[in-house]
Structures are given as C-alpha cells and as structure tokens.
XYZ file of C-alpha atoms in Angstrom:
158
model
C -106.596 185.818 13.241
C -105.726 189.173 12.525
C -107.691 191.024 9.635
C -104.415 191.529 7.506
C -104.584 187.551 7.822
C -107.664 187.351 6.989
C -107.667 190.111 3.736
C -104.539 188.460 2.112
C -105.754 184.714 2.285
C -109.261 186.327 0.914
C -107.011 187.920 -1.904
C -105.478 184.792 -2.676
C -108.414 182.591 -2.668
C -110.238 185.058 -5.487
C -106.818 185.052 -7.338
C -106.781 181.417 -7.230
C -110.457 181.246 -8.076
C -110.147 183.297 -11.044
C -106.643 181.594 -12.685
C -108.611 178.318 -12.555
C -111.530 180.210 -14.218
C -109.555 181.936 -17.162
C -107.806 178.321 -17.946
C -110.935 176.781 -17.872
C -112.600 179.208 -20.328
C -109.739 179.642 -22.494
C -108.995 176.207 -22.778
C -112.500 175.636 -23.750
C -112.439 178.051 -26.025
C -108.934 177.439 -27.955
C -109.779 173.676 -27.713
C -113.062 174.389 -29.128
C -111.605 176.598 -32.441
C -108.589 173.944 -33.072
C -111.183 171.033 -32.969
C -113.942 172.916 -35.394
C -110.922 174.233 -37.290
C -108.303 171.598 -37.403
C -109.620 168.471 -35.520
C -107.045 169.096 -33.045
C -107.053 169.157 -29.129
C -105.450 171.442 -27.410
C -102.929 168.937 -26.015
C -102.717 167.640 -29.695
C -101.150 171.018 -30.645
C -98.880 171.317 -27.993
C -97.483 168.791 -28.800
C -96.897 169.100 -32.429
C -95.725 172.639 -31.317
C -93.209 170.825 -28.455
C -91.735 168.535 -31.168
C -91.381 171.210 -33.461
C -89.199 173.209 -31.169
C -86.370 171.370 -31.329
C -84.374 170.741 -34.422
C -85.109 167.753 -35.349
C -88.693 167.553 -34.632
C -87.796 164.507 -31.827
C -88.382 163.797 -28.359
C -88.302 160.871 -25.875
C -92.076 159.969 -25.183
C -91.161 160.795 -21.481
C -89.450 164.326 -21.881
C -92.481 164.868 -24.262
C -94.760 164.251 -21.707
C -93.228 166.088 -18.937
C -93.473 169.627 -21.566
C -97.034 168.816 -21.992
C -97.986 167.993 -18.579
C -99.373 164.863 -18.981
C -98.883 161.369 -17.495
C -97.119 158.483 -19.447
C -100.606 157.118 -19.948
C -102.145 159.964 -21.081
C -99.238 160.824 -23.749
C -99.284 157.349 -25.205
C -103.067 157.897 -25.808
C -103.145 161.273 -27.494
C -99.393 160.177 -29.528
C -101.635 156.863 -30.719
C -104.250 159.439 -32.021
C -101.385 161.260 -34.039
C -99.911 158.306 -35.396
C -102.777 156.972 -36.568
C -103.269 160.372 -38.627
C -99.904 160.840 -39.523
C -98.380 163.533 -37.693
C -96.179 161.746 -35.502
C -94.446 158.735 -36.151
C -92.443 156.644 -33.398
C -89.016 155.611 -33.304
C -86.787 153.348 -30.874
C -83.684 153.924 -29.277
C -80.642 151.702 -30.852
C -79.013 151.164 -27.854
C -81.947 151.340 -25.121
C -85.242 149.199 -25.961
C -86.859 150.980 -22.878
C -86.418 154.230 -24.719
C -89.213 155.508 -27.406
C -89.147 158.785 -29.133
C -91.790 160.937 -30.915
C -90.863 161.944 -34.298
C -92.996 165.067 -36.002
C -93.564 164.137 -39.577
C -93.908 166.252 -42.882
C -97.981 166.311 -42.138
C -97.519 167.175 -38.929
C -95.031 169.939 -38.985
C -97.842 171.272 -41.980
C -101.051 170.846 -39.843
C -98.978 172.297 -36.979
C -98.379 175.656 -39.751
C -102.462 175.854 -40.893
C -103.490 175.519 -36.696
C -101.080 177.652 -35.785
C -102.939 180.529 -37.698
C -105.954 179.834 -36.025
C -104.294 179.451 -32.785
C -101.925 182.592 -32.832
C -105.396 184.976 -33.937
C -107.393 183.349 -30.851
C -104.259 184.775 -28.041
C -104.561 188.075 -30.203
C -107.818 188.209 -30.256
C -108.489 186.971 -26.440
C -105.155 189.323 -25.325
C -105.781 192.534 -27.216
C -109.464 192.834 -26.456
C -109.024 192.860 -23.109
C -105.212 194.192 -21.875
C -102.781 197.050 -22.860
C -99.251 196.100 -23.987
C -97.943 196.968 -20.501
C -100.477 195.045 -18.810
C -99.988 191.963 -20.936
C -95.854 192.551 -19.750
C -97.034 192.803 -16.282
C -99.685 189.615 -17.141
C -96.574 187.816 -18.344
C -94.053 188.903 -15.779
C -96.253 187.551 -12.430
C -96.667 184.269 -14.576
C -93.403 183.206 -14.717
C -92.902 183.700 -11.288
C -95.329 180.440 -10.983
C -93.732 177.078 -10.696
C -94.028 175.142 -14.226
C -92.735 171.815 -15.493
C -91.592 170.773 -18.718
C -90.289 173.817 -20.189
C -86.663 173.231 -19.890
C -84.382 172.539 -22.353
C -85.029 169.980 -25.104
C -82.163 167.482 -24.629
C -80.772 165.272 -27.300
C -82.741 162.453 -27.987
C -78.771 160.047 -28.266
C-alpha cells in the first residue's frame, strides 16, 4: 500500500472519528439544555420544528419520520409522548385508513417558539465561540455535500 494510501485513509478515519465526536457532544449538550429548559428531547424538537415547516403544521407519520431519521417504531413512541402533552395531535386519512398524520397544535407550535430561544442561543453560542463567519460557510458548504435523508420537500398530506 502506497503511503498516499495510507495518509488519506488515516485522514479520513480522524475525520470520521471526530464528526461522530462533535454529534455526540453536541447532541448531549443541546439535548441536555432543551430537557432542563423545556422538557424536550432533541428529537422532540425536531419534530415540532419539522411540522412547523410546512403550512399547515401536518405530516404523514411516515414522511415525519423519514425528516427526523427515525424508524416507524421509534416515531410512534416519541409522537405518543407529544400527544399525551399536547403538542401534537393525530389525525386519519379520509380516504386511506393505513394513512396517519401528525398535526402540530396551538401548544405545540408555542413550546416550539419558548425552545426555540434556547435552542437558536446554544448553535450561537457553540458556532461563534469557536469559527469565523467564513469558516462556518466553509463548515456548512462540505456538509451538504454529505448524503442526508428526510429533508426534501414536505408533500401534501391529500
């Protein structure tokens, strides 16, 4: 194996090593704040903040949990959790029993607003202390060039 081999898969191992690192910590950390905060998760806000995107604050439970990354299973669980405190309600499709939506209520779109604050001064506060503006553009820029799901367009729950 030649050393240019060698240097580039040692390059992308400490890359790799230090992505799953920074999510680690700063999911620990943001989930941390929004729980002390809010009694939020993480995922819990993402999700208010996915529903909340489109118009009219609905989603199929499936699209939902394709945005959020998480398995059928695992979005039934944390959409039980914000049902039960009134943030999402459910709905059913007319003309498709199979089909469920989420539905962001009045509470929820106003516990999404208070977290949001505390949310939106952790990225400052996490981003500014440690990058300039063009290295946060650069930052952002060799992100997107990474392969995500569930960011495409919201499509209408009919």
């Amino acid at each position: 194996m030649s050393s240019q081999v060698s240097d580039r898969r040692g390059v992308e191992l400490d890359a790799w090593i230090n992505f799953l690192r920074a999510h680690a910590a700063v999911t620990r950390q943001f989930n941390s704040e929004l729980q002390a905060t809010h009694g939020l998760t993480l995922n819990d806000f993402d999700v208010l903040a996915q529903l909340a995107r489109v118009p009219d604050g609905t989603l199929k439970r499936v699209e939902l949990s394709e945005r959020v990354l998480l398995t059928p299973s695992g979005i039934t669980r944390l959409l039980n959790g914000l049902e039960r405190a009134g943030y999402v309600r459910a709905g059913k499709c007319e003309t498709d029993a199979r089909v469920t939506y989420a539905i962001l209520t009045d509470e929820g779109r106003e516990k999404l607003r208070t977290a949001s604050k505390t949310h939106l001064a952790s990225v400052r506060a996490l981003l500014s202390e440690r990058f300039e503006k063009d290295e946060l553009e650069t930052l952002a820029e060799l992100l997107a060039r990474l392969p995500m799901r569930g960011d495409e367009t919201a499509c209408d729950p009919e």
